mmCIF file with all atom_site columns, C-alpha atoms in Angstrom:
data_model
loop_
_atom_site.group_PDB
_atom_site.id
_atom_site.type_symbol
_atom_site.label_atom_id
_atom_site.label_alt_id
_atom_site.label_comp_id
_atom_site.label_asym_id
_atom_site.label_entity_id
_atom_site.label_seq_id
_atom_site.pdbx_PDB_ins_code
_atom_site.Cartn_x
_atom_site.Cartn_y
_atom_site.Cartn_z
_atom_site.occupancy
_atom_site.B_iso_or_equiv
_atom_site.pdbx_formal_charge
_atom_site.auth_seq_id
_atom_site.auth_comp_id
_atom_site.auth_asym_id
_atom_site.auth_atom_id
_atom_site.pdbx_PDB_model_num
ATOM 1   C CA . MET A 1 1   ? 61.088  66.457  183.528 1.00 0.00 ? 299 MET A CA 1
ATOM 2   C CA . ASN A 1 2   ? 58.563  66.143  180.790 1.00 0.00 ? 300 ASN A CA 1
ATOM 3   C CA . PHE A 1 3   ? 58.899  68.790  177.354 1.00 0.00 ? 301 PHE A CA 1
ATOM 4   C CA . GLN A 1 4   ? 56.898  71.652  179.198 1.00 0.00 ? 302 GLN A CA 1
ATOM 5   C CA . GLU A 1 5   ? 59.003  71.824  181.736 1.00 0.00 ? 303 GLU A CA 1
ATOM 6   C CA . ALA A 1 6   ? 62.360  71.417  180.399 1.00 0.00 ? 304 ALA A CA 1
ATOM 7   C CA . ASN A 1 7   ? 61.554  74.583  178.050 1.00 0.00 ? 305 ASN A CA 1
ATOM 8   C CA . ASN A 1 8   ? 60.084  76.360  180.889 1.00 0.00 ? 306 ASN A CA 1
ATOM 9   C CA . VAL A 1 9   ? 63.534  75.988  182.681 1.00 0.00 ? 307 VAL A CA 1
ATOM 10  C CA . LEU A 1 10  ? 65.453  76.940  179.295 1.00 0.00 ? 308 LEU A CA 1
ATOM 11  C CA . TYR A 1 11  ? 63.441  80.212  179.181 1.00 0.00 ? 309 TYR A CA 1
ATOM 12  C CA . LYS A 1 12  ? 63.829  80.389  183.582 1.00 0.00 ? 310 LYS A CA 1
ATOM 13  C CA . GLY A 1 13  ? 67.795  80.128  182.383 1.00 0.00 ? 311 GLY A CA 1
ATOM 14  C CA . TYR A 1 14  ? 67.830  82.608  179.140 1.00 0.00 ? 312 TYR A CA 1
ATOM 15  C CA . LEU A 1 15  ? 65.781  85.426  181.142 1.00 0.00 ? 313 LEU A CA 1
ATOM 16  C CA . TYR A 1 16  ? 68.096  85.364  184.118 1.00 0.00 ? 314 TYR A CA 1
ATOM 17  C CA . MET A 1 17  ? 70.757  85.021  182.274 1.00 0.00 ? 315 MET A CA 1
ATOM 18  C CA . LEU A 1 18  ? 69.720  88.086  180.290 1.00 0.00 ? 316 LEU A CA 1
ATOM 19  C CA . ILE A 1 19  ? 68.834  89.672  183.495 1.00 0.00 ? 317 ILE A CA 1
ATOM 20  C CA . THR A 1 20  ? 72.364  89.265  185.313 1.00 0.00 ? 318 THR A CA 1
ATOM 21  C CA . MET A 1 21  ? 74.115  89.874  182.384 1.00 0.00 ? 319 MET A CA 1
ATOM 22  C CA . ILE A 1 22  ? 72.483  93.048  180.898 1.00 0.00 ? 320 ILE A CA 1
ATOM 23  C CA . ALA A 1 23  ? 72.326  94.152  185.480 1.00 0.00 ? 321 ALA A CA 1
ATOM 24  C CA . GLY A 1 24  ? 76.370  92.964  185.732 1.00 0.00 ? 322 GLY A CA 1
ATOM 25  C CA . MET A 1 25  ? 77.695  95.125  183.406 1.00 0.00 ? 323 MET A CA 1
ATOM 26  C CA . ILE A 1 26  ? 75.610  98.293  183.593 1.00 0.00 ? 324 ILE A CA 1
ATOM 27  C CA . ALA A 1 27  ? 76.858  97.986  187.577 1.00 0.00 ? 325 ALA A CA 1
ATOM 28  C CA . TYR A 1 28  ? 80.522  97.273  186.319 1.00 0.00 ? 326 TYR A CA 1
ATOM 29  C CA . PHE A 1 29  ? 80.658  100.338 184.231 1.00 0.00 ? 327 PHE A CA 1
ATOM 30  C CA . VAL A 1 30  ? 79.128  102.527 186.508 1.00 0.00 ? 328 VAL A CA 1
ATOM 31  C CA . LEU A 1 31  ? 81.638  101.426 189.627 1.00 0.00 ? 329 LEU A CA 1
ATOM 32  C CA . LEU A 1 32  ? 84.949  101.240 186.965 1.00 0.00 ? 330 LEU A CA 1
ATOM 33  C CA . PHE A 1 33  ? 83.732  104.814 185.778 1.00 0.00 ? 331 PHE A CA 1
ATOM 34  C CA . ALA A 1 34  ? 83.549  105.607 189.708 1.00 0.00 ? 332 ALA A CA 1
ATOM 35  C CA . LEU A 1 35  ? 86.795  104.636 190.278 1.00 0.00 ? 333 LEU A CA 1
ATOM 36  C CA . LEU A 1 36  ? 88.375  106.070 187.166 1.00 0.00 ? 334 LEU A CA 1
ATOM 37  C CA . SER A 1 37  ? 87.601  109.444 188.109 1.00 0.00 ? 335 SER A CA 1
ATOM 38  C CA . SER A 1 38  ? 88.891  109.325 191.566 1.00 0.00 ? 336 SER A CA 1
ATOM 39  C CA . LEU A 1 39  ? 91.533  108.019 189.861 1.00 0.00 ? 337 LEU A CA 1
ATOM 40  C CA . LEU A 1 40  ? 92.681  110.763 187.598 1.00 0.00 ? 338 LEU A CA 1
ATOM 41  C CA . MET A 1 41  ? 90.358  113.542 188.978 1.00 0.00 ? 339 MET A CA 1
ATOM 42  C CA . PRO A 1 42  ? 91.353  113.329 192.438 1.00 0.00 ? 340 PRO A CA 1
ATOM 43  C CA . PHE A 1 43  ? 88.604  115.668 194.809 1.00 0.00 ? 341 PHE A CA 1
ATOM 44  C CA . PRO A 1 44  ? 90.015  116.374 198.791 1.00 0.00 ? 342 PRO A CA 1
ATOM 45  C CA . GLY A 1 45  ? 87.808  114.181 201.227 1.00 0.00 ? 343 GLY A CA 1
ATOM 46  C CA . ARG A 1 46  ? 87.339  111.665 198.591 1.00 0.00 ? 344 ARG A CA 1
ATOM 47  C CA . PRO A 1 47  ? 88.514  108.090 199.232 1.00 0.00 ? 345 PRO A CA 1
ATOM 48  C CA . SER A 1 48  ? 91.458  108.021 197.507 1.00 0.00 ? 346 SER A CA 1
ATOM 49  C CA . VAL A 1 49  ? 92.103  105.297 194.742 1.00 0.00 ? 347 VAL A CA 1
ATOM 50  C CA . ASN A 1 50  ? 95.144  103.732 193.039 1.00 0.00 ? 348 ASN A CA 1
ATOM 51  C CA . ILE A 1 51  ? 95.557  101.561 190.094 1.00 0.00 ? 349 ILE A CA 1
ATOM 52  C CA . PHE A 1 52  ? 95.254  98.663  192.183 1.00 0.00 ? 350 PHE A CA 1
ATOM 53  C CA . THR A 1 53  ? 92.074  99.109  192.841 1.00 0.00 ? 351 THR A CA 1
ATOM 54  C CA . VAL A 1 54  ? 90.926  99.521  189.847 1.00 0.00 ? 352 VAL A CA 1
ATOM 55  C CA . MET A 1 55  ? 92.414  96.220  188.584 1.00 0.00 ? 353 MET A CA 1
ATOM 56  C CA . ALA A 1 56  ? 90.772  94.704  191.428 1.00 0.00 ? 354 ALA A CA 1
ATOM 57  C CA . ALA A 1 57  ? 87.679  96.130  190.762 1.00 0.00 ? 355 ALA A CA 1
ATOM 58  C CA . VAL A 1 58  ? 87.913  95.107  186.989 1.00 0.00 ? 356 VAL A CA 1
ATOM 59  C CA . ILE A 1 59  ? 89.566  91.431  187.978 1.00 0.00 ? 357 ILE A CA 1
ATOM 60  C CA . GLY A 1 60  ? 86.832  91.207  190.836 1.00 0.00 ? 358 GLY A CA 1
ATOM 61  C CA . GLY A 1 61  ? 83.768  92.203  189.009 1.00 0.00 ? 359 GLY A CA 1
ATOM 62  C CA . GLY A 1 62  ? 84.650  89.867  185.795 1.00 0.00 ? 360 GLY A CA 1
ATOM 63  C CA . LEU A 1 63  ? 84.965  87.154  187.981 1.00 0.00 ? 361 LEU A CA 1
ATOM 64  C CA . ALA A 1 64  ? 81.447  87.646  190.091 1.00 0.00 ? 362 ALA A CA 1
ATOM 65  C CA . LEU A 1 65  ? 80.017  88.193  186.543 1.00 0.00 ? 363 LEU A CA 1
ATOM 66  C CA . MET A 1 66  ? 81.221  84.863  185.883 1.00 0.00 ? 364 MET A CA 1
ATOM 67  C CA . VAL A 1 67  ? 80.813  83.168  188.696 1.00 0.00 ? 365 VAL A CA 1
ATOM 68  C CA . ALA A 1 68  ? 77.015  84.067  188.275 1.00 0.00 ? 366 ALA A CA 1
ATOM 69  C CA . ALA A 1 69  ? 76.976  83.160  184.689 1.00 0.00 ? 367 ALA A CA 1
ATOM 70  C CA . LEU A 1 70  ? 78.278  79.516  185.910 1.00 0.00 ? 368 LEU A CA 1
ATOM 71  C CA . VAL A 1 71  ? 75.454  79.469  188.411 1.00 0.00 ? 369 VAL A CA 1
ATOM 72  C CA . ILE A 1 72  ? 72.790  80.083  186.308 1.00 0.00 ? 370 ILE A CA 1
ATOM 73  C CA . PHE A 1 73  ? 73.881  77.553  183.127 1.00 0.00 ? 371 PHE A CA 1
ATOM 74  C CA . PHE A 1 74  ? 74.606  74.790  185.608 1.00 0.00 ? 372 PHE A CA 1
ATOM 75  C CA . LYS A 1 75  ? 70.708  75.302  187.267 1.00 0.00 ? 373 LYS A CA 1
ATOM 76  C CA . PHE A 1 76  ? 68.812  76.261  184.115 1.00 0.00 ? 374 PHE A CA 1
ATOM 77  C CA . HIS A 1 77  ? 70.616  75.684  181.364 1.00 0.00 ? 375 HIS A CA 1
ATOM 78  C CA . PHE A 1 78  ? 72.425  72.439  181.441 1.00 0.00 ? 376 PHE A CA 1
ATOM 79  C CA . LYS A 1 79  ? 69.270  70.865  183.103 1.00 0.00 ? 377 LYS A CA 1
ATOM 80  C CA . GLY A 1 80  ? 67.161  71.863  180.477 1.00 0.00 ? 378 GLY A CA 1
ATOM 81  C CA . TYR A 1 81  ? 69.105  70.665  177.147 1.00 0.00 ? 379 TYR A CA 1
ATOM 82  C CA . MET A 1 82  ? 69.438  67.215  179.179 1.00 0.00 ? 380 MET A CA 1
ATOM 83  C CA . ALA A 1 83  ? 65.886  67.285  179.943 1.00 0.00 ? 381 ALA A CA 1
ATOM 84  C CA . LEU A 1 84  ? 65.302  67.154  176.280 1.00 0.00 ? 382 LEU A CA 1
ATOM 85  C CA . HIS A 1 85  ? 68.039  65.590  175.582 1.00 0.00 ? 383 HIS A CA 1
ATOM 86  C CA . ARG A 1 86  ? 65.893  62.000  177.744 1.00 0.00 ? 384 ARG A CA 1
ATOM 87  C CA . LEU A 1 87  ? 63.738  63.238  176.250 1.00 0.00 ? 385 LEU A CA 1
ATOM 88  C CA . GLY A 1 88  ? 64.938  62.641  172.262 1.00 0.00 ? 386 GLY A CA 1
ATOM 89  C CA . ILE A 1 89  ? 65.129  65.760  171.119 1.00 0.00 ? 387 ILE A CA 1
ATOM 90  C CA . LYS A 1 90  ? 68.113  65.863  168.689 1.00 0.00 ? 388 LYS A CA 1
ATOM 91  C CA . TRP A 1 91  ? 71.352  67.651  169.206 1.00 0.00 ? 389 TRP A CA 1
ATOM 92  C CA . ALA A 1 92  ? 70.354  68.656  172.940 1.00 0.00 ? 390 ALA A CA 1
ATOM 93  C CA . TRP A 1 93  ? 73.453  66.812  174.220 1.00 0.00 ? 391 TRP A CA 1
ATOM 94  C CA . TRP A 1 94  ? 75.721  69.223  172.443 1.00 0.00 ? 392 TRP A CA 1
ATOM 95  C CA . MET A 1 95  ? 73.889  72.554  173.964 1.00 0.00 ? 393 MET A CA 1
ATOM 96  C CA . ALA A 1 96  ? 74.332  70.978  177.497 1.00 0.00 ? 394 ALA A CA 1
ATOM 97  C CA . TRP A 1 97  ? 78.070  69.647  177.241 1.00 0.00 ? 395 TRP A CA 1
ATOM 98  C CA . GLY A 1 98  ? 78.969  72.252  174.508 1.00 0.00 ? 396 GLY A CA 1
ATOM 99  C CA . PRO A 1 99  ? 79.626  75.363  175.987 1.00 0.00 ? 397 PRO A CA 1
ATOM 100 C CA . ILE A 1 100 ? 81.191  73.213  179.036 1.00 0.00 ? 398 ILE A CA 1
ATOM 101 C CA . ILE A 1 101 ? 84.268  71.660  176.565 1.00 0.00 ? 399 ILE A CA 1
ATOM 102 C CA . TYR A 1 102 ? 84.493  75.231  174.586 1.00 0.00 ? 400 TYR A CA 1
ATOM 103 C CA . ALA A 1 103 ? 85.189  76.203  178.734 1.00 0.00 ? 401 ALA A CA 1
ATOM 104 C CA . ILE A 1 104 ? 87.908  73.971  178.927 1.00 0.00 ? 402 ILE A CA 1
ATOM 105 C CA . LEU A 1 105 ? 89.393  74.654  175.759 1.00 0.00 ? 403 LEU A CA 1
ATOM 106 C CA . ALA A 1 106 ? 89.368  78.107  176.967 1.00 0.00 ? 404 ALA A CA 1
ATOM 107 C CA . VAL A 1 107 ? 90.639  78.031  180.140 1.00 0.00 ? 405 VAL A CA 1
ATOM 108 C CA . ALA A 1 108 ? 93.714  75.940  178.617 1.00 0.00 ? 406 ALA A CA 1
ATOM 109 C CA . TYR A 1 109 ? 94.136  78.362  176.168 1.00 0.00 ? 407 TYR A CA 1
ATOM 110 C CA . LEU A 1 110 ? 94.510  81.460  179.007 1.00 0.00 ? 408 LEU A CA 1
ATOM 111 C CA . GLY A 1 111 ? 96.989  79.100  180.503 1.00 0.00 ? 409 GLY A CA 1
ATOM 112 C CA . ALA A 1 112 ? 98.896  78.619  177.463 1.00 0.00 ? 410 ALA A CA 1
ATOM 113 C CA . ALA A 1 113 ? 98.863  82.109  176.918 1.00 0.00 ? 411 ALA A CA 1
ATOM 114 C CA . VAL A 1 114 ? 100.114 83.079  179.575 1.00 0.00 ? 412 VAL A CA 1
ATOM 115 C CA . VAL A 1 115 ? 102.738 80.682  180.744 1.00 0.00 ? 413 VAL A CA 1
ATOM 116 C CA . PHE A 1 116 ? 104.628 81.517  176.451 1.00 0.00 ? 414 PHE A CA 1
ATOM 117 C CA . PRO A 1 117 ? 105.303 85.345  177.235 1.00 0.00 ? 415 PRO A CA 1
ATOM 118 C CA . ASN A 1 118 ? 107.083 83.937  180.581 1.00 0.00 ? 416 ASN A CA 1
ATOM 119 C CA . ALA A 1 119 ? 108.885 81.355  178.643 1.00 0.00 ? 417 ALA A CA 1
ATOM 120 C CA . LEU A 1 120 ? 109.964 83.647  176.563 1.00 0.00 ? 418 LEU A CA 1
ATOM 121 C CA . LEU A 1 121 ? 111.062 85.926  178.309 1.00 0.00 ? 419 LEU A CA 1
ATOM 122 C CA . ALA A 1 122 ? 113.172 83.670  181.122 1.00 0.00 ? 420 ALA A CA 1
ATOM 123 C CA . MET A 1 123 ? 115.150 82.930  177.191 1.00 0.00 ? 421 MET A CA 1
ATOM 124 C CA . ILE A 1 124 ? 115.453 86.015  176.379 1.00 0.00 ? 422 ILE A CA 1
ATOM 125 C CA . ALA A 1 125 ? 117.216 86.704  179.801 1.00 0.00 ? 423 ALA A CA 1
ATOM 126 C CA . THR A 1 126 ? 119.681 84.497  179.261 1.00 0.00 ? 424 THR A CA 1
ATOM 127 C CA . GLY A 1 127 ? 121.264 86.439  176.611 1.00 0.00 ? 425 GLY A CA 1
ATOM 128 C CA . ILE A 1 128 ? 121.818 84.580  173.244 1.00 0.00 ? 426 ILE A CA 1
ATOM 129 C CA . PRO A 1 129 ? 119.300 82.558  172.606 1.00 0.00 ? 427 PRO A CA 1
ATOM 130 C CA . SER A 1 130 ? 119.580 78.752  173.381 1.00 0.00 ? 428 SER A CA 1
ATOM 131 C CA . TRP A 1 131 ? 118.825 75.565  171.357 1.00 0.00 ? 429 TRP A CA 1
ATOM 132 C CA . ALA A 1 132 ? 117.115 74.110  173.974 1.00 0.00 ? 430 ALA A CA 1
ATOM 133 C CA . GLY A 1 133 ? 115.535 77.815  175.421 1.00 0.00 ? 431 GLY A CA 1
ATOM 134 C CA . MET A 1 134 ? 113.707 78.373  171.727 1.00 0.00 ? 432 MET A CA 1
ATOM 135 C CA . ALA A 1 135 ? 112.441 74.623  172.138 1.00 0.00 ? 433 ALA A CA 1
ATOM 136 C CA . GLY A 1 136 ? 111.177 75.429  175.611 1.00 0.00 ? 434 GLY A CA 1
ATOM 137 C CA . ALA A 1 137 ? 109.513 78.574  174.032 1.00 0.00 ? 435 ALA A CA 1
ATOM 138 C CA . MET A 1 138 ? 108.559 76.135  171.369 1.00 0.00 ? 436 MET A CA 1
ATOM 139 C CA . ALA A 1 139 ? 106.592 73.789  173.173 1.00 0.00 ? 437 ALA A CA 1
ATOM 140 C CA . VAL A 1 140 ? 105.109 76.079  174.437 1.00 0.00 ? 438 VAL A CA 1
ATOM 141 C CA . ALA A 1 141 ? 103.613 78.063  171.637 1.00 0.00 ? 439 ALA A CA 1
ATOM 142 C CA . LEU A 1 142 ? 102.409 75.243  169.251 1.00 0.00 ? 440 LEU A CA 1
ATOM 143 C CA . PRO A 1 143 ? 100.102 73.602  172.095 1.00 0.00 ? 441 PRO A CA 1
ATOM 144 C CA . LEU A 1 144 ? 98.698  77.715  172.059 1.00 0.00 ? 442 LEU A CA 1
ATOM 145 C CA . VAL A 1 145 ? 98.363  78.248  168.492 1.00 0.00 ? 443 VAL A CA 1
ATOM 146 C CA . ILE A 1 146 ? 96.710  74.687  168.460 1.00 0.00 ? 444 ILE A CA 1
ATOM 147 C CA . LEU A 1 147 ? 94.308  75.541  171.070 1.00 0.00 ? 445 LEU A CA 1
ATOM 148 C CA . GLN A 1 148 ? 93.733  78.736  169.193 1.00 0.00 ? 446 GLN A CA 1
ATOM 149 C CA . TYR A 1 149 ? 92.282  77.104  166.048 1.00 0.00 ? 447 TYR A CA 1
ATOM 150 C CA . LEU A 1 150 ? 90.322  74.457  167.786 1.00 0.00 ? 448 LEU A CA 1
ATOM 151 C CA . LEU A 1 151 ? 88.700  77.430  170.204 1.00 0.00 ? 449 LEU A CA 1
ATOM 152 C CA . LEU A 1 152 ? 87.666  78.720  166.398 1.00 0.00 ? 450 LEU A CA 1
ATOM 153 C CA . ALA A 1 153 ? 86.804  75.442  164.862 1.00 0.00 ? 451 ALA A CA 1
ATOM 154 C CA . PHE A 1 154 ? 84.675  74.233  168.108 1.00 0.00 ? 452 PHE A CA 1
ATOM 155 C CA . GLY A 1 155 ? 82.855  77.882  168.151 1.00 0.00 ? 453 GLY A CA 1
ATOM 156 C CA . ILE A 1 156 ? 82.319  77.010  164.490 1.00 0.00 ? 454 ILE A CA 1
ATOM 157 C CA . VAL A 1 157 ? 80.983  73.453  165.282 1.00 0.00 ? 455 VAL A CA 1
ATOM 158 C CA . LEU A 1 158 ? 78.602  74.371  168.187 1.00 0.00 ? 456 LEU A CA 1
ATOM 159 C CA . PHE A 1 159 ? 77.048  76.856  166.170 1.00 0.00 ? 457 PHE A CA 1
ATOM 160 C CA . VAL A 1 160 ? 76.750  74.343  163.384 1.00 0.00 ? 458 VAL A CA 1
ATOM 161 C CA . PHE A 1 161 ? 74.672  71.981  166.119 1.00 0.00 ? 459 PHE A CA 1
ATOM 162 C CA . LYS A 1 162 ? 72.557  75.350  167.556 1.00 0.00 ? 460 LYS A CA 1
ATOM 163 C CA . ILE A 1 163 ? 71.647  75.905  164.206 1.00 0.00 ? 461 ILE A CA 1
ATOM 164 C CA . LEU A 1 164 ? 70.546  72.450  163.603 1.00 0.00 ? 462 LEU A CA 1
ATOM 165 C CA . PHE A 1 165 ? 68.911  72.275  167.423 1.00 0.00 ? 463 PHE A CA 1
ATOM 166 C CA . LEU A 1 166 ? 66.823  75.057  166.555 1.00 0.00 ? 464 LEU A CA 1
ATOM 167 C CA . ASN A 1 167 ? 65.921  73.984  163.065 1.00 0.00 ? 465 ASN A CA 1
ATOM 168 C CA . TYR A 1 168 ? 64.318  70.557  164.350 1.00 0.00 ? 466 TYR A CA 1
ATOM 169 C CA . MET A 1 169 ? 63.015  72.349  167.086 1.00 0.00 ? 467 MET A CA 1
ATOM 170 C CA . ASN A 1 170 ? 60.695  74.267  164.759 1.00 0.00 ? 468 ASN A CA 1
ATOM 171 C CA . LYS A 1 171 ? 59.909  70.791  162.622 1.00 0.00 ? 469 LYS A CA 1
ATOM 172 C CA . TYR A 1 172 ? 59.187  68.860  165.746 1.00 0.00 ? 470 TYR A CA 1
ATOM 173 C CA . THR A 1 173 ? 56.811  71.853  167.652 1.00 0.00 ? 471 THR A CA 1
ATOM 174 C CA . GLY A 1 174 ? 55.740  73.635  164.787 1.00 0.00 ? 472 GLY A CA 1
ATOM 175 C CA . LEU A 1 175 ? 56.190  77.167  166.740 1.00 0.00 ? 473 LEU A CA 1
ATOM 176 C CA . PRO A 1 176 ? 57.722  79.588  164.170 1.00 0.00 ? 474 PRO A CA 1
ATOM 177 C CA . LEU A 1 177 ? 60.172  81.301  166.985 1.00 0.00 ? 475 LEU A CA 1
ATOM 178 C CA . PHE A 1 178 ? 62.522  78.729  166.442 1.00 0.00 ? 476 PHE A CA 1
ATOM 179 C CA . ARG A 1 179 ? 63.209  79.083  162.809 1.00 0.00 ? 477 ARG A CA 1
ATOM 180 C CA . THR A 1 180 ? 63.347  82.812  163.654 1.00 0.00 ? 478 THR A CA 1
ATOM 181 C CA . SER A 1 181 ? 66.165  82.319  166.210 1.00 0.00 ? 479 SER A CA 1
ATOM 182 C CA . TRP A 1 182 ? 68.000  80.512  164.180 1.00 0.00 ? 480 TRP A CA 1
ATOM 183 C CA . ILE A 1 183 ? 67.584  82.516  161.494 1.00 0.00 ? 481 ILE A CA 1
ATOM 184 C CA . MET A 1 184 ? 68.121  85.863  163.091 1.00 0.00 ? 482 MET A CA 1
ATOM 185 C CA . TYR A 1 185 ? 71.859  83.341  164.293 1.00 0.00 ? 483 TYR A CA 1
ATOM 186 C CA . LEU A 1 186 ? 73.203  83.330  160.977 1.00 0.00 ? 484 LEU A CA 1
ATOM 187 C CA . VAL A 1 187 ? 72.405  86.737  160.354 1.00 0.00 ? 485 VAL A CA 1
ATOM 188 C CA . THR A 1 188 ? 74.677  87.925  162.820 1.00 0.00 ? 486 THR A CA 1
ATOM 189 C CA . VAL A 1 189 ? 77.261  85.735  161.743 1.00 0.00 ? 487 VAL A CA 1
ATOM 190 C CA . ILE A 1 190 ? 77.274  87.220  158.783 1.00 0.00 ? 488 ILE A CA 1
ATOM 191 C CA . ILE A 1 191 ? 77.217  90.239  159.305 1.00 0.00 ? 489 ILE A CA 1
ATOM 192 C CA . LEU A 1 192 ? 79.891  90.169  161.793 1.00 0.00 ? 490 LEU A CA 1
ATOM 193 C CA . LEU A 1 193 ? 82.345  89.123  159.095 1.00 0.00 ? 491 LEU A CA 1
ATOM 194 C CA . ILE A 1 194 ? 81.320  92.208  157.559 1.00 0.00 ? 492 ILE A CA 1
ATOM 195 C CA . PRO A 1 195 ? 83.733  95.231  158.793 1.00 0.00 ? 493 PRO A CA 1
ATOM 196 C CA . TYR A 1 196 ? 82.684  98.099  160.748 1.00 0.00 ? 494 TYR A CA 1
ATOM 197 C CA . LEU A 1 197 ? 79.220  96.261  161.692 1.00 0.00 ? 495 LEU A CA 1
ATOM 198 C CA . ASN A 1 198 ? 79.902  95.142  164.640 1.00 0.00 ? 496 ASN A CA 1
ATOM 199 C CA . ILE A 1 199 ? 77.701  96.909  166.678 1.00 0.00 ? 497 ILE A CA 1
ATOM 200 C CA . LEU A 1 200 ? 74.533  96.026  164.607 1.00 0.00 ? 498 LEU A CA 1
ATOM 201 C CA . ALA A 1 201 ? 75.961  92.417  164.937 1.00 0.00 ? 499 ALA A CA 1
ATOM 202 C CA . GLY A 1 202 ? 75.678  92.687  168.790 1.00 0.00 ? 500 GLY A CA 1
ATOM 203 C CA . VAL A 1 203 ? 71.940  94.096  168.339 1.00 0.00 ? 501 VAL A CA 1
ATOM 204 C CA . LEU A 1 204 ? 70.939  91.483  165.914 1.00 0.00 ? 502 LEU A CA 1
ATOM 205 C CA . GLY A 1 205 ? 72.566  88.916  168.371 1.00 0.00 ? 503 GLY A CA 1
ATOM 206 C CA . LEU A 1 206 ? 70.719  90.211  171.469 1.00 0.00 ? 504 LEU A CA 1
ATOM 207 C CA . ILE A 1 207 ? 67.725  89.924  169.374 1.00 0.00 ? 505 ILE A CA 1
ATOM 208 C CA . ALA A 1 208 ? 68.256  86.819  168.365 1.00 0.00 ? 506 ALA A CA 1
ATOM 209 C CA . TYR A 1 209 ? 68.742  85.653  171.702 1.00 0.00 ? 507 TYR A CA 1
ATOM 210 C CA . VAL A 1 210 ? 65.848  87.128  173.152 1.00 0.00 ? 508 VAL A CA 1
ATOM 211 C CA . ILE A 1 211 ? 63.688  85.036  170.099 1.00 0.00 ? 509 ILE A CA 1
ATOM 212 C CA . GLU A 1 212 ? 65.008  81.900  170.941 1.00 0.00 ? 510 GLU A CA 1
ATOM 213 C CA . MET A 1 213 ? 64.067  82.462  174.958 1.00 0.00 ? 511 MET A CA 1
ATOM 214 C CA . LEU A 1 214 ? 60.532  83.460  173.833 1.00 0.00 ? 512 LEU A CA 1
ATOM 215 C CA . SER A 1 215 ? 60.427  80.588  171.756 1.00 0.00 ? 513 SER A CA 1
ATOM 216 C CA . TYR A 1 216 ? 61.169  78.047  174.611 1.00 0.00 ? 514 TYR A CA 1
ATOM 217 C CA . LYS A 1 217 ? 57.958  79.677  176.706 1.00 0.00 ? 515 LYS A CA 1
ATOM 218 C CA . ASP A 1 218 ? 56.036  79.032  173.960 1.00 0.00 ? 516 ASP A CA 1
ATOM 219 C CA . ALA A 1 219 ? 57.476  75.548  174.129 1.00 0.00 ? 517 ALA A CA 1
ATOM 220 C CA . SER A 1 220 ? 56.819  75.077  177.951 1.00 0.00 ? 518 SER A CA 1
ATOM 221 C CA . SER A 1 221 ? 53.290  75.691  176.912 1.00 0.00 ? 519 SER A CA 1
ATOM 222 C CA . TRP A 1 222 ? 52.995  73.104  173.922 1.00 0.00 ? 520 TRP A CA 1
ATOM 223 C CA . THR A 1 223 ? 51.853  69.645  174.113 1.00 0.00 ? 521 THR A CA 1
ATOM 224 C CA . PRO A 1 224 ? 53.815  67.172  172.592 1.00 0.00 ? 522 PRO A CA 1
ATOM 225 C CA . LYS A 1 225 ? 51.719  64.953  170.042 1.00 0.00 ? 523 LYS A CA 1
ATOM 226 C CA . ALA A 1 226 ? 54.148  61.856  169.921 1.00 0.00 ? 524 ALA A CA 1
ATOM 227 C CA . ALA A 1 227 ? 57.946  61.109  171.622 1.00 0.00 ? 525 ALA A CA 1
ATOM 228 C CA . PRO A 1 228 ? 60.136  62.846  169.425 1.00 0.00 ? 526 PRO A CA 1
ATOM 229 C CA . GLY A 1 229 ? 61.995  59.512  167.354 1.00 0.00 ? 527 GLY A CA 1
ATOM 230 C CA . GLN A 1 230 ? 58.591  58.732  166.266 1.00 0.00 ? 528 GLN A CA 1
#
């Protein structure tokens, strides 16, 4: 896969991911609204709905979106970034493997978050907390805290690598959209730190995503003058 093909794959991946997430979220909330309406305001002749049906729809819809995102990521994003890595583009390896490592840490954190309350409840159920029970609860709580900080730290590291990657692509290709995208991402994170501006940060993040997507489209028709390492 050459430079243009790799960027075309990334453009398609970002486009398909955007379409899937928007369509999926719309369908998800429409279904959830319909189920909640049936649950809270039942009408004669309408199929009965209980809280378990709503919970199943929430979990099922979330899992469906996750599976769709994983398929798109591995089919397009991972393939495109690894192709750029093999061509010598700096930081592309982290763009391919970074989200996978982050997802593994997130799954481990969720697992610890499920185990810790159960261990704590088991200790409370015994009456007076024993040293062994407290030690067991702390043994589960410590990995939970460590994983939480690891997720935060690795998320920051991934963001820095993304900025470095987009900046390198801008220097290598001279295409201004790469520079615009990383600047927009940086502004988004800064706005996100300001209270009550989360919605604005979300809008700016979406704009940055679209600009990054279009930068790959531009790069798919750009001809490299020399190998990146030269």
